[in-house]
Each structure stands twice: as C-alpha cells, then as structure tokens.
Short mmCIF file of C-alpha atoms in Angstrom, two decimals:
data_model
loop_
_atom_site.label_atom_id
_atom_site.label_comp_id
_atom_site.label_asym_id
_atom_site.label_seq_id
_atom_site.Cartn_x
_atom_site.Cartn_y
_atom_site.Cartn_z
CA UNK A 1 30.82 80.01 66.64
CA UNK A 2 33.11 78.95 69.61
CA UNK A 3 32.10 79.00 72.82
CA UNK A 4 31.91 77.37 76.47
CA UNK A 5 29.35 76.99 79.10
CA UNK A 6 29.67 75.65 82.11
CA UNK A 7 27.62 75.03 85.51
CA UNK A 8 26.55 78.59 87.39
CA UNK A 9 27.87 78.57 90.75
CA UNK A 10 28.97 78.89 93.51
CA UNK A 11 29.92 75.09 94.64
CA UNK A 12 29.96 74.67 98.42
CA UNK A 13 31.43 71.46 99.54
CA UNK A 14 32.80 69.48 102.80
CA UNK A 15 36.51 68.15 102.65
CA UNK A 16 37.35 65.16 100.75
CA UNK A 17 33.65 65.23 98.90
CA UNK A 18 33.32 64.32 95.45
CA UNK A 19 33.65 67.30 93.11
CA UNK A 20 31.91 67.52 89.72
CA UNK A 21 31.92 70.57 87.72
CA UNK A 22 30.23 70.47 84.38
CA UNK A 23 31.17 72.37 81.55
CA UNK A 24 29.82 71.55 77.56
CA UNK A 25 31.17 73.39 74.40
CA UNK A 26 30.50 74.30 70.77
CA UNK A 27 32.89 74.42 68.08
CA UNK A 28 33.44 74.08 64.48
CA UNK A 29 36.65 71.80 63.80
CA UNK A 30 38.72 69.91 66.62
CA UNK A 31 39.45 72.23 69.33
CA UNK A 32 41.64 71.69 72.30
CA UNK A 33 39.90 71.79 75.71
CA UNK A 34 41.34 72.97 78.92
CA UNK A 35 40.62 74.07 82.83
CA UNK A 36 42.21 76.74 84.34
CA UNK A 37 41.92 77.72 87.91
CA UNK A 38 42.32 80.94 89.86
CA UNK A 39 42.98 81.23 93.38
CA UNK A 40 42.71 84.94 95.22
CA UNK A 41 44.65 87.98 94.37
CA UNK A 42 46.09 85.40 91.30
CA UNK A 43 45.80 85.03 87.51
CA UNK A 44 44.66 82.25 85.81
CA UNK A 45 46.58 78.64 85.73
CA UNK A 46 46.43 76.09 83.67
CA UNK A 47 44.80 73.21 85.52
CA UNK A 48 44.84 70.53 82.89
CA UNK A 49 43.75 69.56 78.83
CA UNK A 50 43.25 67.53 76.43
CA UNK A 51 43.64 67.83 72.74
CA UNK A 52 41.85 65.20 70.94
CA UNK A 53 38.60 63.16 71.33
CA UNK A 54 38.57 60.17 74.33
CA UNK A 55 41.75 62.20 75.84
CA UNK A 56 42.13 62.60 79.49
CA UNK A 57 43.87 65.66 81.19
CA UNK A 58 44.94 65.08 84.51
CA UNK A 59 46.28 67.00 87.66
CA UNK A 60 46.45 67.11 91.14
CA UNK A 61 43.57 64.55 91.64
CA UNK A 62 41.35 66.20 88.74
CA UNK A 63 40.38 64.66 85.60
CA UNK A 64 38.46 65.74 82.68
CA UNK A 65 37.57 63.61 79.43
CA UNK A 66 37.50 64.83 76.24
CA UNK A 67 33.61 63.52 75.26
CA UNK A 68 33.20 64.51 71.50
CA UNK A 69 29.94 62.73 71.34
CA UNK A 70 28.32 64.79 74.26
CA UNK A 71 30.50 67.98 73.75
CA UNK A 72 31.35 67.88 77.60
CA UNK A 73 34.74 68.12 79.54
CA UNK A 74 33.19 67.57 82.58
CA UNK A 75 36.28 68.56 85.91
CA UNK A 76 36.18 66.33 88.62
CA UNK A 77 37.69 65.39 91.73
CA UNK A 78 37.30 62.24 93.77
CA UNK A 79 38.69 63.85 97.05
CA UNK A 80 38.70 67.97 97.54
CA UNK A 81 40.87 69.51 99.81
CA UNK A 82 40.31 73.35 101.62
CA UNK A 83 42.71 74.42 99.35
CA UNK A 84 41.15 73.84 96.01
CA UNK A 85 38.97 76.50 96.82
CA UNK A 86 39.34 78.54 94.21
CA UNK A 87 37.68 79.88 90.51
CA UNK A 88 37.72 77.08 87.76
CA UNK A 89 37.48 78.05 84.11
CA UNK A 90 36.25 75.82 80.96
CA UNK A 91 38.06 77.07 77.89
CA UNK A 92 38.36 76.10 74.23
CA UNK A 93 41.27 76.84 71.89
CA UNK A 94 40.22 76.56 67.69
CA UNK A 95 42.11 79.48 67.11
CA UNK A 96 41.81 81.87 70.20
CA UNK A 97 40.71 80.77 73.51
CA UNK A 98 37.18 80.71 74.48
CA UNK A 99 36.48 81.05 78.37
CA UNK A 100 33.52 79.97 79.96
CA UNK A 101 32.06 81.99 82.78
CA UNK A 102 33.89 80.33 85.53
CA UNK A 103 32.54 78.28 89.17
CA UNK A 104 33.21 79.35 92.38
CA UNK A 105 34.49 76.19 94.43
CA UNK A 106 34.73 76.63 98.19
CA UNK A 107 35.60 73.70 100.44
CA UNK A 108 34.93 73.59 104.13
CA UNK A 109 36.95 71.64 106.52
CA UNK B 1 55.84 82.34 88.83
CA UNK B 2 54.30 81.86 85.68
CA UNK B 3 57.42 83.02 83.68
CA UNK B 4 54.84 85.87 82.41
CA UNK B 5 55.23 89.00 84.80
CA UNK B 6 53.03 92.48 85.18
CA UNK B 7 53.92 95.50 87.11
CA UNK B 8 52.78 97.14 88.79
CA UNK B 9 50.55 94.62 91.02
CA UNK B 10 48.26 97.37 91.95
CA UNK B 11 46.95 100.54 91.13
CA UNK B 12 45.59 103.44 92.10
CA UNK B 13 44.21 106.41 89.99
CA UNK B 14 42.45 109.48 89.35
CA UNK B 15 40.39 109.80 85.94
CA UNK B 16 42.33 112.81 84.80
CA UNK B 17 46.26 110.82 85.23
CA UNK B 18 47.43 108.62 82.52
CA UNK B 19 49.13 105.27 83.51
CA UNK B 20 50.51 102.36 81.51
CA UNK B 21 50.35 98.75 82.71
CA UNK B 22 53.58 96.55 82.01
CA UNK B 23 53.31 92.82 80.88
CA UNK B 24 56.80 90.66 79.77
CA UNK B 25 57.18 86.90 78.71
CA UNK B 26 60.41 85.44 78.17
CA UNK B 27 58.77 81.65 76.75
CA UNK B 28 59.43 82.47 73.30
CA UNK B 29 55.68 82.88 72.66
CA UNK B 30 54.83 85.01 69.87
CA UNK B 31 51.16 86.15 70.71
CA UNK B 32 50.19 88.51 73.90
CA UNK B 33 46.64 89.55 75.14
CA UNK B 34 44.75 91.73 77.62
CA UNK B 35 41.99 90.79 79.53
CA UNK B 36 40.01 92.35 81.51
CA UNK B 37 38.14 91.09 84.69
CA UNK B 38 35.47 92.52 86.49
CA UNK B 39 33.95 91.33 89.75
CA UNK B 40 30.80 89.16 88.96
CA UNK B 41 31.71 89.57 84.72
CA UNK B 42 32.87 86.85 82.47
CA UNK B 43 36.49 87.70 80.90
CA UNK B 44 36.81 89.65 78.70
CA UNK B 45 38.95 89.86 75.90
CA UNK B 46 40.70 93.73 75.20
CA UNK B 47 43.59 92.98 72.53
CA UNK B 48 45.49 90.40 70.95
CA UNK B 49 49.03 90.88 69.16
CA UNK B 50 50.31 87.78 66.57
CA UNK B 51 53.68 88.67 66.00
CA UNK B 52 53.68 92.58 67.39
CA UNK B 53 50.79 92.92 64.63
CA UNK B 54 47.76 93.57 66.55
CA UNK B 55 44.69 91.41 65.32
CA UNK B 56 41.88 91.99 67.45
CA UNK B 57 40.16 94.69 69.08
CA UNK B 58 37.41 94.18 71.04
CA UNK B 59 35.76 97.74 70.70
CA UNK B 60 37.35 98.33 73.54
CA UNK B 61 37.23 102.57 74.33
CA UNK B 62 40.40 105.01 72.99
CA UNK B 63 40.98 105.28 76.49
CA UNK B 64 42.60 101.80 76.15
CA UNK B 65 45.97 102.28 74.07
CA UNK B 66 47.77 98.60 73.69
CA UNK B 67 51.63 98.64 72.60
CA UNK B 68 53.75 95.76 71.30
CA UNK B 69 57.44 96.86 70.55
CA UNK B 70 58.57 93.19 70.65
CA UNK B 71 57.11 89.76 70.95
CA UNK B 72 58.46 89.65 74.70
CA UNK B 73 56.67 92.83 75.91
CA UNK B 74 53.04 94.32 75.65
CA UNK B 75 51.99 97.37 77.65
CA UNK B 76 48.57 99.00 78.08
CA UNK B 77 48.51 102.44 78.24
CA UNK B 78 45.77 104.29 80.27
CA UNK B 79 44.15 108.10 80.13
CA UNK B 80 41.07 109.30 81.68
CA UNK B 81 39.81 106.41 82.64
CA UNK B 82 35.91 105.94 84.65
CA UNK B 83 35.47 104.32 87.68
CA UNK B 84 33.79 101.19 85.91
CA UNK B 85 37.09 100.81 84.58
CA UNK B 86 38.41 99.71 87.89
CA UNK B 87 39.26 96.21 87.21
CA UNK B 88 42.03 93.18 87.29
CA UNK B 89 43.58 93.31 84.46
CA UNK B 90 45.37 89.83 82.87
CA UNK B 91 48.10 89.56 80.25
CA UNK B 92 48.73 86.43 78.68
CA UNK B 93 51.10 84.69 76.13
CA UNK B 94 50.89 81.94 74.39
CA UNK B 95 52.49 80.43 70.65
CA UNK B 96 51.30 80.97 67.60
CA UNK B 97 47.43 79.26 67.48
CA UNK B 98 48.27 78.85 63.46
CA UNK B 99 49.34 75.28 62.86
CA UNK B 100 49.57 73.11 65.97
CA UNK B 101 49.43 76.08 67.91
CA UNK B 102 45.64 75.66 69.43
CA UNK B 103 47.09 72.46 72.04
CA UNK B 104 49.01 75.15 73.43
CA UNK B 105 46.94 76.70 76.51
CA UNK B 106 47.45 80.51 77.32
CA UNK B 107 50.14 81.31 80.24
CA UNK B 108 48.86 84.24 82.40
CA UNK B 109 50.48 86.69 84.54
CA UNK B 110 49.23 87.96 88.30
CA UNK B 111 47.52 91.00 86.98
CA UNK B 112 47.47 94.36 87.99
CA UNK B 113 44.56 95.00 90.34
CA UNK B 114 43.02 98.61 88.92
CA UNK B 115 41.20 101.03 90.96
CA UNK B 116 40.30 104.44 89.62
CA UNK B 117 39.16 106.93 92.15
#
C-alpha cells in the first residue's frame, strides 16, 4: 500500500541552523509528494511538492527532491528562522493523500 | 485564508447535545474530507465525498453523520459524542485525484477546535 514515514520528533534548533527533516515513502505507481506545515491554532498548508522523479519543490528557503531511487523527499532548510516553528507533514497523493506522522520543529533565537 | 472556511472555530459540548460542524470551498474542487486530529495522534482520515457521493468511511462511529448537499459544502453532524472525541477537526478540498488529479495537494481549512465536556 501507500504510505509515509518520516523522522520522530521533536526537532530543537538555534536560529539560522541547518534544518533537515527526513521523510521516505512507499507506493505503487508515480505518486506526487508534498510537505505541509501547521503552525498553532491553524490547519494544514501546503509547504511545497513535486510531482515527478528528480523534481524539486521549493518555498520560503525549503527544498525537497523528489529521490525515486531512495524513496525519500527529504525537507530542508539552509537557514531557520523562530518562525518556522511549527508541525511539518510528509504526504503522498496516488489517489488519496497519505500523511505521515508529522515533526515538531521549534527554533530558538 | 485558505479560500476553504469552517465555523464555528471552537466548540464546546455536552455528550447528550447534538452539533454540526460547517466546512465551504468556493475553488471549484469537487472532493471534500474530514479529518480528525488528536493531540499526540497521527491524522486521521473520517470521510471523503467525490462528487457529493461519499466514498470512504473510515469506520468511523454513527455518532459521526457527514453531509454533502453540493460540491461547495460538507458538514459533520454530531450527537452524543465521548470526551475522547474532543478533537481538531480539519476539512479539506481538493480536485478530482482521477486523471491528473493526484499533483493537486489538498487545501485545508482552520478547523474547529472540539471539546466535549
């Protein structure tokens, strides 16, 4: 079946440090991979995605790669801020979206 | 704003009241879900509606009552409810997944934040 894991946490990081939050999948087909983040009292937004193999989403500083080969969409960030703190979701669409568990971020100034 | 929209933001309520949580989407998207989310608990998928026609139930309890009169509206109806049921709970729309539809992501409302006393 579908499905999405990615890395337990919570993340704890100083401002402007390097953020890396991994996240692998398993599908049948070519799904479309996406991040969503939530931020307090809020519903999910979409962060970024990509749609095909060797893509790259892109937004606000993050980046995550499409890796068919290691079925990874690994999120990073080369600079956080305090206000990415927030809850960041793996998902996969074949038909329906798959969510992963969601991480925690919290970044201290 | 997410151009998806649920009233009331929060709720209170006893077990024995009945309630009904609002969710509206003017995008033109054709499919609507619940989900619910619990503190500590992955998502969780409730309901999903394809063109009003509801196509999945996640043996979610009869206390749970989805409507879909139109593609632009989805309500979740609510009776005698348990205090595990105290919850946010997420709408979302998105278009069709058949097709091209899958590169679409999901857009989500606020939520309603649930409490049941």
């Amino acid at each position: 079946g579908n499905s999405v894991t990615q890395m337990e946490g919570p993340v704890t990081l100083s401002e402007e440090a390097f953020l890396t939050i991994n996240c692998t999948y398993t599908a049948t087909g070519y799904p479309s991979l996406f991040w969503y983040v939530q931020y307090p009292g809020e519903g999910l937004q979409l962060l970024l995605k990509a749609t095909k193999a060797d893509d790259k989403g892109s937004n606000k500083g993050f980046e995550a790669t499409y890796r068919k080969e290691t079925t990874s969409f690994h999120l990073e960030k080369g600079s956080v801020q305090v206000s990415d703190s927030a809850v960041y979701f793996c998902a996969l669409r074949n038909n329906d979206m798959r969510f992963g568990a969601g991480t925690r971020l919290t970044v201290k100034p | 704003e997410t151009g998806v929209t649920q009233t009331p933001r929060h709720l209170v309520m006893g077990m024995t009241n009945k309630k009904s949580l609002k969710c509206e989407q003017h995008l033109g998207h054709n499919a609507m879900y619940w989900y619910k989310q619990s503190a500590k608990k992955p998502l969780e998928l409730m309901f999903v509606y394809n063109f009003k026609e509801q196509t999945e139930n996640n043996s979610v309890p009869s206390r749970f009552s989805p409507e879909c009169p139109n593609s632009s509206h989805l309500f979740l109806h609510l009776h005698t409810l348990q205090p595990e049921d105290s919850a946010l709970y997420l709408c979302a729309s998105s278009q069709d997944p058949r097709g091209t539809g899958t590169v679409y992501g999901y857009t989500f409302g606020s939520g309603t934040r649930l409490t049941v006393v």
